[in-house]
Amino acid sequence: MADVCDWNPDFTSPAGDQVLRPALGSAVTLNCTAWVVSGLHCPLPSVQWLKDGLPLGNGSHYSFQEDLWVGANLSKVLVSRVLRVNLTTAEDYGVFTCSVHNISSSSFTLWRAGPPGHVAAVLASLLVLLALLLAALLYVKCRLNVLLWYQDAYGEVEMNDGKLYDAYVSYSDCPEDRKFVNFILKPQLERRRGYKLFLDDRDLLPRAEPSADLLVNLSRCRRLIVVLSDAFLGRAWCSHSFREGLCRLLELTRRPIFITFEGQRRDPAHPALRLLRQHRHLVTLLLWKPGSVTPSSDFWKELQLALPRKVRYRAMEGDPQTQLQDDKDPMLIVRGSVPEARTLDPELDPDPEGDLGVRGPVFGESSVSPHASGFALGEGRGTEVDVSDLGSRNYSARTDFYCLVSEDDV
């Protein structure tokens, strides 16, 4: 029976050594509960608390509560002793160990919790702020490029709508506006961007009523571009009836484009400019700056976004009439039917792009037999010329073909 009394207790609380970090000035409750094997002649088990290896006595900072439950068959005893620690000073922290019969023990280690650290939260906030700033910077710098890419890839294709021009350009008949339209706007849009413009320097809306020519011309164009220069704003209808004229334009065309100039901001009291700024959701208002003349400026990107999407097709081999209309005219045949005896390697051709198709030799050409020369003789019929190989001839050496106008007609 002596061996039974010396058996190790089974701790239910704590299940193992624990480390706690309570704050200074708080109170901690440490529960030590264990099942102890007992017998009739075994002494009652007791629980002892130690602090840093020394027995813990009663004090103002500590209080104990001890309980004991004996099993029905007196084979096991549940012993419990609760320690309450008031952490008022730094000396109250340490290693608290509960021991049963001095045989087995379990410990609580109390560490003083430091002040709440905000370093991680501050770093996380800075990283989030930096990410937002970077996203905003990328949005400002790349917004137009992304929109242009989306328009070229997934934008609406305006084709087969009966329109002949991409934009109708209205401007004032003054030297400055003519230079701006003919030497800046038109070359940039037509040559570099591939748009087709209709230019008109007449009054756009005299007395705010559209003329018949304006209705016809606007119906042939997909967009309307108005160059709002000082000379254009000096017209009578821009000062007195611009609101009525704008309503007419919104009925005639899709989201008109107005180009203003940076110097006009010095006079924001003009009724036309003030009205356009109030209705930005109905029109496209662009500002021309001194740096907008460069092809990569934001002005041209915003203008291209307001214009229809341009669709680029692969270049077709040969003349479009030959490809689309199946024209058999030998002057339009790119690659004529050349006899095998006269077929040349294209790499030997000294001027492969100087005429139509692959050329045969011009000088030193071998003679051709009468039956292959293209002339058919006999049986009372006239001669017929074989034109099947006209596409391979050197037309640059001749000037006597397709003469439709004589000197007498001239």
PDB file of N, CA and C in Angstrom, residues 153-211:
ATOM      1  N   ALA A 153      -9.229  47.302 -78.281  1.00  0.00           N
ATOM      2  CA  ALA A 153      -9.479  45.864 -78.181  1.00  0.00           C
ATOM      3  C   ALA A 153     -10.968  45.528 -78.130  1.00  0.00           C
ATOM      4  N   TYR A 154     -11.739  46.290 -77.369  1.00  0.00           N
ATOM      5  CA  TYR A 154     -13.136  45.938 -77.124  1.00  0.00           C
ATOM      6  C   TYR A 154     -14.108  47.076 -77.403  1.00  0.00           C
ATOM      7  N   GLY A 155     -13.634  48.165 -77.972  1.00  0.00           N
ATOM      8  CA  GLY A 155     -14.516  49.294 -78.227  1.00  0.00           C
ATOM      9  C   GLY A 155     -15.529  49.007 -79.324  1.00  0.00           C
ATOM     10  N   GLU A 156     -16.531  49.855 -79.365  1.00  0.00           N
ATOM     11  CA  GLU A 156     -17.588  49.713 -80.376  1.00  0.00           C
ATOM     12  C   GLU A 156     -17.045  50.073 -81.751  1.00  0.00           C
ATOM     13  N   VAL A 157     -17.317  49.223 -82.719  1.00  0.00           N
ATOM     14  CA  VAL A 157     -16.887  49.454 -84.095  1.00  0.00           C
ATOM     15  C   VAL A 157     -18.038  50.102 -84.849  1.00  0.00           C
ATOM     16  N   GLU A 158     -17.832  51.327 -85.316  1.00  0.00           N
ATOM     17  CA  GLU A 158     -18.866  52.066 -86.027  1.00  0.00           C
ATOM     18  C   GLU A 158     -18.603  51.934 -87.530  1.00  0.00           C
ATOM     19  N   MET A 159     -19.191  50.911 -88.096  1.00  0.00           N
ATOM     20  CA  MET A 159     -19.035  50.645 -89.524  1.00  0.00           C
ATOM     21  C   MET A 159     -20.399  50.367 -90.135  1.00  0.00           C
ATOM     22  N   ASN A 160     -20.452  50.488 -91.472  1.00  0.00           N
ATOM     23  CA  ASN A 160     -21.686  50.241 -92.210  1.00  0.00           C
ATOM     24  C   ASN A 160     -22.834  51.096 -91.698  1.00  0.00           C
ATOM     25  N   ASP A 161     -22.509  52.330 -91.296  1.00  0.00           N
ATOM     26  CA  ASP A 161     -23.524  53.261 -90.816  1.00  0.00           C
ATOM     27  C   ASP A 161     -23.821  54.370 -91.816  1.00  0.00           C
ATOM     28  N   GLY A 162     -23.267  54.264 -93.010  1.00  0.00           N
ATOM     29  CA  GLY A 162     -23.513  55.268 -94.025  1.00  0.00           C
ATOM     30  C   GLY A 162     -22.712  56.540 -93.856  1.00  0.00           C
ATOM     31  N   LYS A 163     -21.783  56.573 -92.916  1.00  0.00           N
ATOM     32  CA  LYS A 163     -20.981  57.768 -92.678  1.00  0.00           C
ATOM     33  C   LYS A 163     -19.751  57.755 -93.585  1.00  0.00           C
ATOM     34  N   LEU A 164     -19.410  58.933 -94.088  1.00  0.00           N
ATOM     35  CA  LEU A 164     -18.239  59.062 -94.946  1.00  0.00           C
ATOM     36  C   LEU A 164     -17.030  59.608 -94.214  1.00  0.00           C
ATOM     37  N   TYR A 165     -17.245  60.304 -93.119  1.00  0.00           N
ATOM     38  CA  TYR A 165     -16.159  60.940 -92.381  1.00  0.00           C
ATOM     39  C   TYR A 165     -16.246  60.544 -90.916  1.00  0.00           C
ATOM     40  N   ASP A 166     -15.096  60.593 -90.283  1.00  0.00           N
ATOM     41  CA  ASP A 166     -15.055  60.301 -88.845  1.00  0.00           C
ATOM     42  C   ASP A 166     -15.433  61.502 -87.996  1.00  0.00           C
ATOM     43  N   ALA A 167     -15.129  62.692 -88.471  1.00  0.00           N
ATOM     44  CA  ALA A 167     -15.403  63.878 -87.663  1.00  0.00           C
ATOM     45  C   ALA A 167     -15.647  65.074 -88.573  1.00  0.00           C
ATOM     46  N   TYR A 168     -16.561  65.907 -88.134  1.00  0.00           N
ATOM     47  CA  TYR A 168     -16.859  67.195 -88.768  1.00  0.00           C
ATOM     48  C   TYR A 168     -16.178  68.274 -87.924  1.00  0.00           C
ATOM     49  N   VAL A 169     -15.261  69.011 -88.514  1.00  0.00           N
ATOM     50  CA  VAL A 169     -14.475  70.011 -87.785  1.00  0.00           C
ATOM     51  C   VAL A 169     -15.001  71.390 -88.151  1.00  0.00           C
ATOM     52  N   SER A 170     -15.508  72.090 -87.153  1.00  0.00           N
ATOM     53  CA  SER A 170     -16.001  73.454 -87.341  1.00  0.00           C
ATOM     54  C   SER A 170     -15.044  74.414 -86.657  1.00  0.00           C
ATOM     55  N   TYR A 171     -14.611  75.443 -87.388  1.00  0.00           N
ATOM     56  CA  TYR A 171     -13.676  76.419 -86.845  1.00  0.00           C
ATOM     57  C   TYR A 171     -13.934  77.768 -87.487  1.00  0.00           C
ATOM     58  N   SER A 172     -13.327  78.781 -86.923  1.00  0.00           N
ATOM     59  CA  SER A 172     -13.511  80.140 -87.412  1.00  0.00           C
ATOM     60  C   SER A 172     -12.571  80.413 -88.581  1.00  0.00           C
ATOM     61  N   ASP A 173     -13.033  81.253 -89.488  1.00  0.00           N
ATOM     62  CA  ASP A 173     -12.248  81.606 -90.666  1.00  0.00           C
ATOM     63  C   ASP A 173     -11.303  82.757 -90.324  1.00  0.00           C
ATOM     64  N   CYS A 174     -10.312  82.423 -89.504  1.00  0.00           N
ATOM     65  CA  CYS A 174      -9.278  83.397 -89.144  1.00  0.00           C
ATOM     66  C   CYS A 174      -7.923  82.716 -89.312  1.00  0.00           C
ATOM     67  N   PRO A 175      -6.859  83.469 -89.511  1.00  0.00           N
ATOM     68  CA  PRO A 175      -5.546  82.846 -89.758  1.00  0.00           C
ATOM     69  C   PRO A 175      -5.110  81.890 -88.660  1.00  0.00           C
ATOM     70  N   GLU A 176      -5.328  82.249 -87.407  1.00  0.00           N
ATOM     71  CA  GLU A 176      -4.885  81.390 -86.312  1.00  0.00           C
ATOM     72  C   GLU A 176      -5.620  80.053 -86.317  1.00  0.00           C
ATOM     73  N   ASP A 177      -6.936  80.092 -86.525  1.00  0.00           N
ATOM     74  CA  ASP A 177      -7.699  78.842 -86.531  1.00  0.00           C
ATOM     75  C   ASP A 177      -7.369  77.992 -87.747  1.00  0.00           C
ATOM     76  N   ARG A 178      -7.167  78.622 -88.897  1.00  0.00           N
ATOM     77  CA  ARG A 178      -6.813  77.852 -90.083  1.00  0.00           C
ATOM     78  C   ARG A 178      -5.462  77.166 -89.907  1.00  0.00           C
ATOM     79  N   LYS A 179      -4.511  77.857 -89.300  1.00  0.00           N
ATOM     80  CA  LYS A 179      -3.218  77.227 -89.042  1.00  0.00           C
ATOM     81  C   LYS A 179      -3.356  76.065 -88.060  1.00  0.00           C
ATOM     82  N   PHE A 180      -4.146  76.266 -87.020  1.00  0.00           N
ATOM     83  CA  PHE A 180      -4.307  75.206 -86.026  1.00  0.00           C
ATOM     84  C   PHE A 180      -4.968  73.978 -86.638  1.00  0.00           C
ATOM     85  N   VAL A 181      -5.984  74.175 -87.461  1.00  0.00           N
ATOM     86  CA  VAL A 181      -6.715  73.043 -88.020  1.00  0.00           C
ATOM     87  C   VAL A 181      -5.917  72.359 -89.118  1.00  0.00           C
ATOM     88  N   ASN A 182      -5.329  73.136 -90.041  1.00  0.00           N
ATOM     89  CA  ASN A 182      -4.688  72.558 -91.214  1.00  0.00           C
ATOM     90  C   ASN A 182      -3.263  72.083 -90.956  1.00  0.00           C
ATOM     91  N   PHE A 183      -2.595  72.649 -89.956  1.00  0.00           N
ATOM     92  CA  PHE A 183      -1.193  72.283 -89.735  1.00  0.00           C
ATOM     93  C   PHE A 183      -0.969  71.493 -88.444  1.00  0.00           C
ATOM     94  N   ILE A 184      -1.955  71.430 -87.580  1.00  0.00           N
ATOM     95  CA  ILE A 184      -1.796  70.680 -86.328  1.00  0.00           C
ATOM     96  C   ILE A 184      -2.866  69.598 -86.215  1.00  0.00           C
ATOM     97  N   LEU A 185      -4.129  69.997 -86.245  1.00  0.00           N
ATOM     98  CA  LEU A 185      -5.208  69.048 -85.995  1.00  0.00           C
ATOM     99  C   LEU A 185      -5.356  68.036 -87.130  1.00  0.00           C
ATOM    100  N   LYS A 186      -5.430  68.509 -88.344  1.00  0.00           N
ATOM    101  CA  LYS A 186      -5.641  67.604 -89.476  1.00  0.00           C
ATOM    102  C   LYS A 186      -4.468  66.652 -89.702  1.00  0.00           C
ATOM    103  N   PRO A 187      -3.210  67.101 -89.729  1.00  0.00           N
ATOM    104  CA  PRO A 187      -2.109  66.130 -89.914  1.00  0.00           C
ATOM    105  C   PRO A 187      -2.040  65.085 -88.806  1.00  0.00           C
ATOM    106  N   GLN A 188      -2.316  65.506 -87.590  1.00  0.00           N
ATOM    107  CA  GLN A 188      -2.219  64.557 -86.487  1.00  0.00           C
ATOM    108  C   GLN A 188      -3.318  63.498 -86.564  1.00  0.00           C
ATOM    109  N   LEU A 189      -4.532  63.902 -86.896  1.00  0.00           N
ATOM    110  CA  LEU A 189      -5.637  62.951 -86.907  1.00  0.00           C
ATOM    111  C   LEU A 189      -5.681  62.126 -88.182  1.00  0.00           C
ATOM    112  N   GLU A 190      -5.359  62.724 -89.322  1.00  0.00           N
ATOM    113  CA  GLU A 190      -5.481  61.988 -90.578  1.00  0.00           C
ATOM    114  C   GLU A 190      -4.239  61.163 -90.886  1.00  0.00           C
ATOM    115  N   ARG A 191      -3.072  61.746 -90.733  1.00  0.00           N
ATOM    116  CA  ARG A 191      -1.860  61.037 -91.120  1.00  0.00           C
ATOM    117  C   ARG A 191      -1.382  60.071 -90.037  1.00  0.00           C
ATOM    118  N   ARG A 192      -1.414  60.512 -88.797  1.00  0.00           N
ATOM    119  CA  ARG A 192      -0.873  59.675 -87.721  1.00  0.00           C
ATOM    120  C   ARG A 192      -1.924  58.739 -87.143  1.00  0.00           C
ATOM    121  N   ARG A 193      -3.172  59.186 -87.073  1.00  0.00           N
ATOM    122  CA  ARG A 193      -4.212  58.372 -86.442  1.00  0.00           C
ATOM    123  C   ARG A 193      -5.112  57.661 -87.448  1.00  0.00           C
ATOM    124  N   GLY A 194      -5.118  58.088 -88.693  1.00  0.00           N
ATOM    125  CA  GLY A 194      -5.903  57.401 -89.705  1.00  0.00           C
ATOM    126  C   GLY A 194      -7.346  57.820 -89.790  1.00  0.00           C
ATOM    127  N   TYR A 195      -7.727  58.974 -89.231  1.00  0.00           N
ATOM    128  CA  TYR A 195      -9.101  59.438 -89.302  1.00  0.00           C
ATOM    129  C   TYR A 195      -9.318  60.238 -90.589  1.00  0.00           C
ATOM    130  N   LYS A 196     -10.582  60.379 -90.952  1.00  0.00           N
ATOM    131  CA  LYS A 196     -10.970  61.157 -92.123  1.00  0.00           C
ATOM    132  C   LYS A 196     -11.841  62.308 -91.654  1.00  0.00           C
ATOM    133  N   LEU A 197     -11.425  63.544 -91.943  1.00  0.00           N
ATOM    134  CA  LEU A 197     -12.080  64.736 -91.414  1.00  0.00           C
ATOM    135  C   LEU A 197     -12.789  65.491 -92.524  1.00  0.00           C
ATOM    136  N   PHE A 198     -13.856  66.179 -92.126  1.00  0.00           N
ATOM    137  CA  PHE A 198     -14.561  67.125 -92.994  1.00  0.00           C
ATOM    138  C   PHE A 198     -14.405  68.499 -92.365  1.00  0.00           C
ATOM    139  N   LEU A 199     -13.720  69.406 -93.032  1.00  0.00           N
ATOM    140  CA  LEU A 199     -13.406  70.722 -92.493  1.00  0.00           C
ATOM    141  C   LEU A 199     -14.407  71.739 -93.008  1.00  0.00           C
ATOM    142  N   ASP A 200     -14.835  72.614 -92.118  1.00  0.00           N
ATOM    143  CA  ASP A 200     -15.808  73.653 -92.477  1.00  0.00           C
ATOM    144  C   ASP A 200     -15.534  74.880 -91.622  1.00  0.00           C
ATOM    145  N   ASP A 201     -15.236  76.009 -92.306  1.00  0.00           N
ATOM    146  CA  ASP A 201     -14.965  77.246 -91.578  1.00  0.00           C
ATOM    147  C   ASP A 201     -16.138  78.206 -91.615  1.00  0.00           C
ATOM    148  N   ARG A 202     -17.310  77.725 -92.068  1.00  0.00           N
ATOM    149  CA  ARG A 202     -18.484  78.591 -92.072  1.00  0.00           C
ATOM    150  C   ARG A 202     -19.120  78.622 -90.688  1.00  0.00           C
ATOM    151  N   ASP A 203     -20.084  79.517 -90.522  1.00  0.00           N
ATOM    152  CA  ASP A 203     -20.764  79.649 -89.234  1.00  0.00           C
ATOM    153  C   ASP A 203     -21.539  78.375 -88.950  1.00  0.00           C
ATOM    154  N   LEU A 204     -21.321  77.801 -87.760  1.00  0.00           N
ATOM    155  CA  LEU A 204     -21.906  76.500 -87.447  1.00  0.00           C
ATOM    156  C   LEU A 204     -23.417  76.588 -87.301  1.00  0.00           C
ATOM    157  N   LEU A 205     -23.890  77.515 -86.491  1.00  0.00           N
ATOM    158  CA  LEU A 205     -25.328  77.660 -86.237  1.00  0.00           C
ATOM    159  C   LEU A 205     -25.716  79.136 -86.289  1.00  0.00           C
ATOM    160  N   PRO A 206     -25.911  79.695 -87.436  1.00  0.00           N
ATOM    161  CA  PRO A 206     -26.375  81.079 -87.478  1.00  0.00           C
ATOM    162  C   PRO A 206     -27.793  81.186 -86.913  1.00  0.00           C
ATOM    163  N   ARG A 207     -27.947  82.085 -85.957  1.00  0.00           N
ATOM    164  CA  ARG A 207     -29.232  82.290 -85.271  1.00  0.00           C
ATOM    165  C   ARG A 207     -29.726  80.998 -84.615  1.00  0.00           C
ATOM    166  N   ALA A 208     -28.769  80.110 -84.270  1.00  0.00           N
ATOM    167  CA  ALA A 208     -29.059  78.866 -83.543  1.00  0.00           C
ATOM    168  C   ALA A 208     -29.956  77.925 -84.317  1.00  0.00           C
ATOM    169  N   GLU A 209     -30.106  78.139 -85.605  1.00  0.00           N
ATOM    170  CA  GLU A 209     -30.912  77.251 -86.426  1.00  0.00           C
ATOM    171  C   GLU A 209     -29.991  76.520 -87.407  1.00  0.00           C
ATOM    172  N   PRO A 210     -30.032  75.200 -87.464  1.00  0.00           N
ATOM    173  CA  PRO A 210     -29.152  74.469 -88.388  1.00  0.00           C
ATOM    174  C   PRO A 210     -29.585  74.665 -89.832  1.00  0.00           C
ATOM    175  N   SER A 211     -28.609  74.907 -90.688  1.00  0.00           N
ATOM    176  CA  SER A 211     -28.890  75.056 -92.104  1.00  0.00           C
ATOM    177  C   SER A 211     -28.988  73.683 -92.762  1.00  0.00           C
TER     178      SER A 211
END
